[in-house]
Amino acid sequence: MNIGVFVCHCGSNIAGTVDTEAVAKAALNFREVVYATDTMYACSEPGQAGIVDAIRDYDLDGVVVASCTPRMHEATFRRTLERAGLNKYMFEMANIREHVSWIGKDKEANTCKAEELVHMAVEKLRRNDYLQAGEFEINKRVMVIGGGVAGIQAALDCADGGLEVILVEREPSIGGKMSKLDKTFPTVDCSSCILGPKMVDVAQHPNITLYTLSEVDSVKGFVGNFDVTVRRKAAYVDWDACTGCGECTTKCPSKKTPDRFNEFIGTTTAINIPFPQAIPKKASINADACMMLTKGKCGVCAKVCPTEAIRFDQQDELVTEQVGAIIAATGYDLFDFTKYGEYGGGRYPDVITSMQYERLLSASGPTEGHIKRPSDGAEPKDIVFIQCVGSRDKSIGRPYCSGFCCMYTAKQTILTKDHMPDSQSYVFYMDIRAPGKNYDEFTRRAMEEYGARYIRGRVSAIQPKGGRYLVKGADTLLGQQVEIEADLVVLAVGAEAAKGAGELAEKLRISYDPYGFFLEGHPKLKPVETNTAGIYLAGSCQGPKDIPSSVAQGDAAAAKVLALFSKDKLASDPQVSGVKLVRCIGCGKCESVCPFGAIEMIDFRGMTKASVIETVCQGCGVCTAACPQGAIQLSHFTDNQILAEVNTLCL
């Protein structure tokens, strides 16, 4: 076997602390290495051309590149080998940047470690096999989970591209958080006017099937062939018969039901349509508030419904859909501010969240757009806005910035002045973060044109005082304590992962961070892809985002799906586990530990044996480690290959 070794300088990233020339010279002493050199940038066009030339000139059978992480450029170099006529799996990559040069300053020690890593890669390559990818048919349907603005955009793009789309939303209507907003920043235009037409497009698009009041129950299969079971929750109304006339809502006697859509600052009826622009505009019954469902008496809605659409005996329904790709666009939830005891912990009726204030501003809200204090209905004059409630605070486990709070607070101060010209807004902030297009200008407009008074500092306490609230804080620019009497206090609560995001991630077999947000495949190169092929991300499920960023990510996820479906067949990765039936004892340990559900137990000549579903297997190797008999081996990472690397290191 003829092996070539290429050691990358990566500018000064590697060469600054590793003697790359010495590493290349040392590689010539390794078994079966016939060519070794150092190069400035191995991933560049000249660098790849040098690899191709060396393969042809020295009749190389395999290549080792010592450079950066395989996550970044392994695919690049494998394509280079294919262009030169080699099997792309006759390639190994030694990571001497992240594992060596970036973690140490001692050039001699770094050089020694780099030589050892290259030697290990050479020994593994000597035992590599010529693997070949297979092909399989794909189902060109896509499921979008989440009907917020990101999910809507992704669904419409996929549908416009000719794909059949299944859109699943757990609320009775699509629209997400954006449907609750009065205006959007920095243009201060009507949120419903922007979102409404897109919601209608979803309802009317022939390629979109809409499941609202539904959640994903289970996911099986693999890229190109997923089986997704959707639980359609009982609405206790036949939506095929319901016309959305609203007659039931006007007659329902349970009129004190907390209104979820209005963030619980208003009440609604037990049977209701969430908001006037709801899609679908169908009534649903809150089972916890309905007297017929809780006490067995009432039934007024059934009596007055002109289409006889009420179904008190309706049950949840499970529907299975076959799709080839999934886009997760589950959005975010707002931080529970009651964790802050210093802000009243939810005891003070006039200390409300930013979203509750948004509903007060909205013409479709409980006060029809009139700003009123929840406690007495009076119009507030002095309003204090407190930033970073549930953001940038390690003490409550939320060290990250939610990104859009500074902007929506500036928007709300502007709208407050428009609604009540004689009002005064105060904003306590840590830092103003307004990096988007026209964002900084917008915050300055709130201060300079609308008179919002910004105070740099945190609020230490909110205390009731004679029907008002005493807000105690600090002005760090002036270096003094500040006390302001307010009629209303608005908390700019931060974003956190949507409820149930972790459970959904486990069903989808994708990773999520410590805060519950889904993890992308690579923070720079794969921002909408995940570690599971065929599953993509859009919007705030991946991290807090404003509307433009969410829409852009919805577009990107749809583009990825359309690219995936541009082929009739997909190539399967041969780096998967395989079972040696003669050694397998059928204990089932591999099946129980597989995180992807890629192993099943089968009957083989009357004996129970393990079998790997190759198209589902992700090549993680957990089964290999768990098998007590060593009956499962992971192609390209066999025990012999790994032991060869370890033995080399121990020489």
Short mmCIF file of N, CA and C in Angstrom, two decimals, residues 49-116:
data_model
loop_
_atom_site.label_atom_id
_atom_site.label_comp_id
_atom_site.label_asym_id
_atom_site.label_seq_id
_atom_site.Cartn_x
_atom_site.Cartn_y
_atom_site.Cartn_z
N ALA A 49 -5.16 20.44 -5.52
CA ALA A 49 -4.52 20.04 -6.78
C ALA A 49 -3.21 19.31 -6.50
N GLY A 50 -2.48 19.74 -5.47
CA GLY A 50 -1.24 19.06 -5.10
C GLY A 50 -1.50 17.64 -4.63
N ILE A 51 -2.61 17.42 -3.93
CA ILE A 51 -2.96 16.07 -3.47
C ILE A 51 -3.28 15.18 -4.68
N VAL A 52 -4.06 15.73 -5.62
CA VAL A 52 -4.42 14.96 -6.83
C VAL A 52 -3.17 14.59 -7.62
N ASP A 53 -2.26 15.56 -7.77
CA ASP A 53 -1.03 15.29 -8.53
C ASP A 53 -0.18 14.22 -7.84
N ALA A 54 -0.08 14.30 -6.52
CA ALA A 54 0.72 13.33 -5.78
C ALA A 54 0.13 11.93 -5.89
N ILE A 55 -1.20 11.82 -5.87
CA ILE A 55 -1.85 10.51 -6.00
C ILE A 55 -1.47 9.87 -7.33
N ARG A 56 -1.46 10.67 -8.38
CA ARG A 56 -1.14 10.15 -9.71
C ARG A 56 0.35 9.90 -9.89
N ASP A 57 1.17 10.82 -9.38
CA ASP A 57 2.62 10.70 -9.58
C ASP A 57 3.23 9.57 -8.76
N TYR A 58 2.70 9.34 -7.56
CA TYR A 58 3.30 8.34 -6.67
C TYR A 58 2.41 7.10 -6.53
N ASP A 59 1.39 7.02 -7.35
CA ASP A 59 0.49 5.86 -7.36
C ASP A 59 -0.01 5.56 -5.94
N LEU A 60 -0.53 6.60 -5.28
CA LEU A 60 -0.97 6.45 -3.90
C LEU A 60 -2.27 5.66 -3.81
N ASP A 61 -2.36 4.84 -2.76
CA ASP A 61 -3.58 4.08 -2.50
C ASP A 61 -4.42 4.72 -1.40
N GLY A 62 -3.80 5.59 -0.60
CA GLY A 62 -4.51 6.26 0.49
C GLY A 62 -3.82 7.55 0.86
N VAL A 63 -4.57 8.43 1.54
CA VAL A 63 -4.06 9.77 1.87
C VAL A 63 -4.38 10.10 3.32
N VAL A 64 -3.39 10.70 4.00
CA VAL A 64 -3.59 11.28 5.33
C VAL A 64 -3.34 12.77 5.23
N VAL A 65 -4.31 13.56 5.71
CA VAL A 65 -4.13 15.01 5.77
C VAL A 65 -4.12 15.42 7.23
N ALA A 66 -3.06 16.08 7.65
CA ALA A 66 -2.95 16.58 9.02
C ALA A 66 -3.27 18.07 8.98
N SER A 67 -4.45 18.42 9.51
CA SER A 67 -4.87 19.83 9.43
C SER A 67 -5.87 20.11 10.54
N CYS A 68 -7.08 20.56 10.18
CA CYS A 68 -8.08 20.96 11.17
C CYS A 68 -9.04 19.82 11.45
N THR A 69 -10.20 20.15 11.99
CA THR A 69 -11.17 19.14 12.38
C THR A 69 -11.83 18.47 11.17
N PRO A 70 -12.06 17.17 11.23
CA PRO A 70 -12.77 16.49 10.14
C PRO A 70 -14.18 17.02 9.93
N ARG A 71 -14.78 17.59 10.98
CA ARG A 71 -16.12 18.14 10.83
C ARG A 71 -16.18 19.23 9.79
N MET A 72 -15.05 19.90 9.60
CA MET A 72 -15.04 21.03 8.68
C MET A 72 -14.67 20.63 7.26
N HIS A 73 -13.66 19.79 7.08
CA HIS A 73 -13.14 19.57 5.73
C HIS A 73 -12.97 18.11 5.32
N GLU A 74 -13.45 17.17 6.12
CA GLU A 74 -13.31 15.78 5.72
C GLU A 74 -14.01 15.51 4.38
N ALA A 75 -15.22 16.04 4.22
CA ALA A 75 -15.96 15.85 2.97
C ALA A 75 -15.21 16.46 1.79
N THR A 76 -14.55 17.60 2.03
CA THR A 76 -13.78 18.26 0.97
C THR A 76 -12.67 17.36 0.45
N PHE A 77 -11.91 16.80 1.37
CA PHE A 77 -10.78 15.95 0.96
C PHE A 77 -11.25 14.62 0.37
N ARG A 78 -12.36 14.12 0.84
CA ARG A 78 -12.88 12.88 0.26
C ARG A 78 -13.27 13.09 -1.21
N ARG A 79 -13.84 14.25 -1.50
CA ARG A 79 -14.17 14.56 -2.90
C ARG A 79 -12.90 14.68 -3.73
N THR A 80 -11.83 15.19 -3.11
CA THR A 80 -10.55 15.30 -3.81
C THR A 80 -10.03 13.92 -4.20
N LEU A 81 -10.13 12.96 -3.28
CA LEU A 81 -9.70 11.60 -3.59
C LEU A 81 -10.53 11.00 -4.72
N GLU A 82 -11.82 11.27 -4.71
CA GLU A 82 -12.68 10.74 -5.78
C GLU A 82 -12.30 11.32 -7.13
N ARG A 83 -11.94 12.60 -7.16
CA ARG A 83 -11.52 13.21 -8.42
C ARG A 83 -10.24 12.55 -8.95
N ALA A 84 -9.42 12.08 -8.02
CA ALA A 84 -8.17 11.44 -8.43
C ALA A 84 -8.34 9.95 -8.71
N GLY A 85 -9.57 9.44 -8.54
CA GLY A 85 -9.83 8.05 -8.86
C GLY A 85 -9.70 7.09 -7.71
N LEU A 86 -9.55 7.60 -6.47
CA LEU A 86 -9.45 6.72 -5.31
C LEU A 86 -10.80 6.58 -4.61
N ASN A 87 -10.95 5.49 -3.88
CA ASN A 87 -12.11 5.34 -3.01
C ASN A 87 -12.01 6.38 -1.91
N LYS A 88 -13.11 7.12 -1.69
CA LYS A 88 -13.04 8.26 -0.76
C LYS A 88 -12.86 7.84 0.69
N TYR A 89 -13.07 6.56 0.98
CA TYR A 89 -12.88 6.09 2.36
C TYR A 89 -11.46 5.63 2.62
N MET A 90 -10.59 5.75 1.62
CA MET A 90 -9.16 5.50 1.84
C MET A 90 -8.47 6.80 2.21
N PHE A 91 -9.08 7.48 3.18
CA PHE A 91 -8.61 8.80 3.61
C PHE A 91 -8.75 8.89 5.13
N GLU A 92 -7.75 9.50 5.75
CA GLU A 92 -7.80 9.78 7.18
C GLU A 92 -7.34 11.21 7.43
N MET A 93 -7.88 11.76 8.50
CA MET A 93 -7.56 13.15 8.82
C MET A 93 -7.06 13.22 10.26
N ALA A 94 -5.90 13.79 10.44
CA ALA A 94 -5.35 14.00 11.78
C ALA A 94 -5.58 15.46 12.17
N ASN A 95 -6.29 15.66 13.27
CA ASN A 95 -6.63 17.02 13.70
C ASN A 95 -5.49 17.59 14.54
N ILE A 96 -4.61 18.35 13.89
CA ILE A 96 -3.48 18.93 14.63
C ILE A 96 -3.67 20.43 14.87
N ARG A 97 -4.88 20.92 14.61
CA ARG A 97 -5.18 22.31 14.93
C ARG A 97 -5.91 22.37 16.27
N GLU A 98 -7.17 21.89 16.33
CA GLU A 98 -7.92 21.92 17.58
C GLU A 98 -7.29 21.06 18.67
N HIS A 99 -6.67 19.94 18.27
CA HIS A 99 -6.11 19.01 19.25
C HIS A 99 -4.65 19.31 19.61
N VAL A 100 -4.02 20.20 18.86
CA VAL A 100 -2.59 20.46 19.13
C VAL A 100 -2.30 21.95 19.19
N SER A 101 -2.29 22.61 18.03
CA SER A 101 -1.75 23.96 17.96
C SER A 101 -2.57 24.98 18.76
N TRP A 102 -3.88 24.78 18.86
CA TRP A 102 -4.72 25.75 19.55
C TRP A 102 -4.73 25.57 21.06
N ILE A 103 -4.15 24.49 21.56
CA ILE A 103 -4.24 24.25 23.00
C ILE A 103 -2.88 24.25 23.69
N GLY A 104 -1.83 24.56 22.97
CA GLY A 104 -0.51 24.57 23.60
C GLY A 104 0.44 25.53 22.91
N LYS A 105 1.38 26.06 23.65
CA LYS A 105 2.34 27.02 23.11
C LYS A 105 3.73 26.40 22.90
N ASP A 106 3.98 25.25 23.51
CA ASP A 106 5.29 24.61 23.43
C ASP A 106 5.45 23.96 22.05
N LYS A 107 6.28 24.56 21.20
CA LYS A 107 6.38 24.09 19.82
C LYS A 107 6.98 22.70 19.73
N GLU A 108 7.94 22.41 20.57
CA GLU A 108 8.57 21.09 20.53
C GLU A 108 7.58 20.01 20.94
N ALA A 109 6.85 20.25 22.03
CA ALA A 109 5.86 19.28 22.49
C ALA A 109 4.73 19.14 21.47
N ASN A 110 4.30 20.26 20.90
CA ASN A 110 3.24 20.22 19.90
C ASN A 110 3.66 19.41 18.67
N THR A 111 4.89 19.62 18.25
CA THR A 111 5.39 18.90 17.08
C THR A 111 5.43 17.40 17.34
N CYS A 112 5.86 17.03 18.52
CA CYS A 112 5.90 15.61 18.90
C CYS A 112 4.49 15.00 18.90
N LYS A 113 3.53 15.74 19.46
CA LYS A 113 2.15 15.25 19.51
C LYS A 113 1.57 15.14 18.10
N ALA A 114 1.86 16.12 17.24
CA ALA A 114 1.37 16.10 15.87
C ALA A 114 1.90 14.87 15.12
N GLU A 115 3.18 14.55 15.35
CA GLU A 115 3.77 13.36 14.71
C GLU A 115 3.04 12.09 15.17
N GLU A 116 2.71 12.03 16.45
CA GLU A 116 2.02 10.85 16.97
C GLU A 116 0.61 10.72 16.36
#
